Amino acid sequence: MGESIRFAQRSEPPLKAGTYRVQVEQVTNINCRLSSETTDFKVSSERFYLSPDQIYSVYPPREAVGNYAECLPHIVLNRRTLPWERALLKGQSHMPWLALLVFDETESIQLHESTVGNALQPEAGVFVPSLPLEDHEKPEDPCTYVHIPANLLAEILPYPEALSLLAHGKGVSLDRKVTDASVNDDWFATVVSNRFCLAPGDDSRAIRHTACLVSLEGYEVCLSSQQSRRDALAHVQMARMIVLASWSFSMAKAAFDFGSAFASLDADMLSTPYQGSSEQIQKLCKLGYFPMNHVVRDGSQVVSWYQSPLIPYEDPRTPVKCARFADQLLAYDPDTGMMDIRYSSAWQIGKSMALADQSFAQKLYSWRQSNEALARTSVYQGLLSLHLSSPSNEKRVHDWNDESSIGYSFVKTARSPEGTDPQPGSSGKQILLEQLNDRYKTLLNEVISDASPDGLG
């Protein structure tokens, strides 16, 4: 699809959740009537719990701190039809059954990890949605719900006209996105909040927000009209809503965004605290070095200097040194009598991280196997060519005195008169093969005695 992006007002499924009946009746032109057949089936989807693999991304990111004053929080779902898989109001098929509500830390909401049975249990002073369980649902199933002040919910809960604008389908290219292997579709569903974040008045603090993807089932009376909403919430203090997903983030002024925080970074905090009197050690600590216990290969223990990649100074670029093992990158400081292990540690950490990647480790193993096989074949062919060298046309076999060559033995045996074969019943090629096996099986670490003599050409 390239770099294009596509939007859809909604992505309704072929069948919404509910019970359906299929009736089959056969009509003929003969004077008889055949009985009809019916069958019922149900279409269902998640109502109380949403698996994490159904969530592609959220924004603002989880536990992020930044200036999101011009952003409406939103959540991207892997299944494009999810927000429209249930119908709430008749004639409102375009309206999603999910809404994204955002609360700040001053609004006194409470999230509860519980079960479906507890979430649907009536409670005095709390508006609880009346939702009969379907056949596959059980009271002990996990469920998260939130208690929202009734007066706050009456103000922020969107009406059907707004809800239809707060969810849409989006098709994007996955070519340059780091995504999970289970994501095989480039169409997603996006649910957007109807509230901006609350900005702090003080530049030195941040306001924590909580975003909740809630189910609107059981709240149909609060969506039909403004008057019915007021009547439904007039005599309760709290409203309970089923939460399918939630995350938290913090809203701050511009000084808390990544660029501002990085620009104001104090490099001194990367140095190592030191209270001693040694000027040499004091100098190393200011450069970010830290003394660490070091076990060398002979088992003895020493103290060496380690330095992280984050350093409080500009390190001049040096050519990259190729090393076969970590110890080749150890450096000895004669002034302190200690070793510098920063590069050897980086080498070992990089190796461990690479081998922890299963796909990389498998490709590396395959590469080593193919190169080893290629090296074995090259050595074998080279040695075979060397020892199968035959005398030139100008020389006769009895003039060829290089008895160390297998080719000499082979040619001599092949040209010997019939009946004079030193090993009756064996051909020159068979003798050659046996000699090759005896001479090279240790080098090649494999026995080729089961090879056919005809394979020698």
GROMACS .gro file of N, CA, C and O in nm, residues 18 22 79 90 92 239 253-254 310 418 425:
model
   44
   18GLY      N    1  -2.583  -1.110   1.874
   18GLY     CA    2  -2.725  -1.134   1.897
   18GLY      C    3  -2.762  -1.275   1.857
   18GLY      O    4  -2.676  -1.356   1.818
   22VAL      N    5  -3.226  -1.910   1.116
   22VAL     CA    6  -3.226  -1.942   0.974
   22VAL      C    7  -3.342  -2.037   0.947
   22VAL      O    8  -3.354  -2.142   1.012
   79ARG      N    9  -0.879  -0.543   1.590
   79ARG     CA   10  -0.997  -0.589   1.515
   79ARG      C   11  -1.078  -0.469   1.471
   79ARG      O   12  -1.133  -0.397   1.553
   90LYS      N   13  -3.201   0.108   1.871
   90LYS     CA   14  -3.258   0.074   1.741
   90LYS      C   15  -3.242   0.191   1.645
   90LYS      O   16  -3.263   0.306   1.681
   92GLN      N   17  -2.968   0.291   1.525
   92GLN     CA   18  -2.840   0.359   1.546
   92GLN      C   19  -2.725   0.259   1.526
   92GLN      O   20  -2.636   0.246   1.609
  239ALA      N   21  -2.180   0.590   3.935
  239ALA     CA   22  -2.220   0.506   3.822
  239ALA      C   23  -2.109   0.404   3.797
  239ALA      O   24  -1.990   0.440   3.798
  253LYS      N   25   0.358   2.070   3.148
  253LYS     CA   26   0.391   2.179   3.058
  253LYS      C   27   0.505   2.139   2.966
  253LYS      O   28   0.561   2.030   2.977
  254ALA      N   29   0.545   2.230   2.877
  254ALA     CA   30   0.646   2.197   2.775
  254ALA      C   31   0.779   2.155   2.835
  254ALA      O   32   0.853   2.079   2.776
  310LEU      N   33   2.678   0.613   2.864
  310LEU     CA   34   2.641   0.750   2.892
  310LEU      C   35   2.753   0.816   2.970
  310LEU      O   36   2.776   0.784   3.086
  418GLU      N   37   4.715  -5.760  -1.586
  418GLU     CA   38   4.613  -5.840  -1.520
  418GLU      C   39   4.679  -5.959  -1.453
  418GLU      O   40   4.765  -6.025  -1.508
  425GLY      N   41   4.103  -5.881  -0.667
  425GLY     CA   42   3.962  -5.852  -0.643
  425GLY      C   43   3.933  -5.707  -0.614
  425GLY      O   44   3.818  -5.670  -0.590
   0.00000   0.00000   0.00000
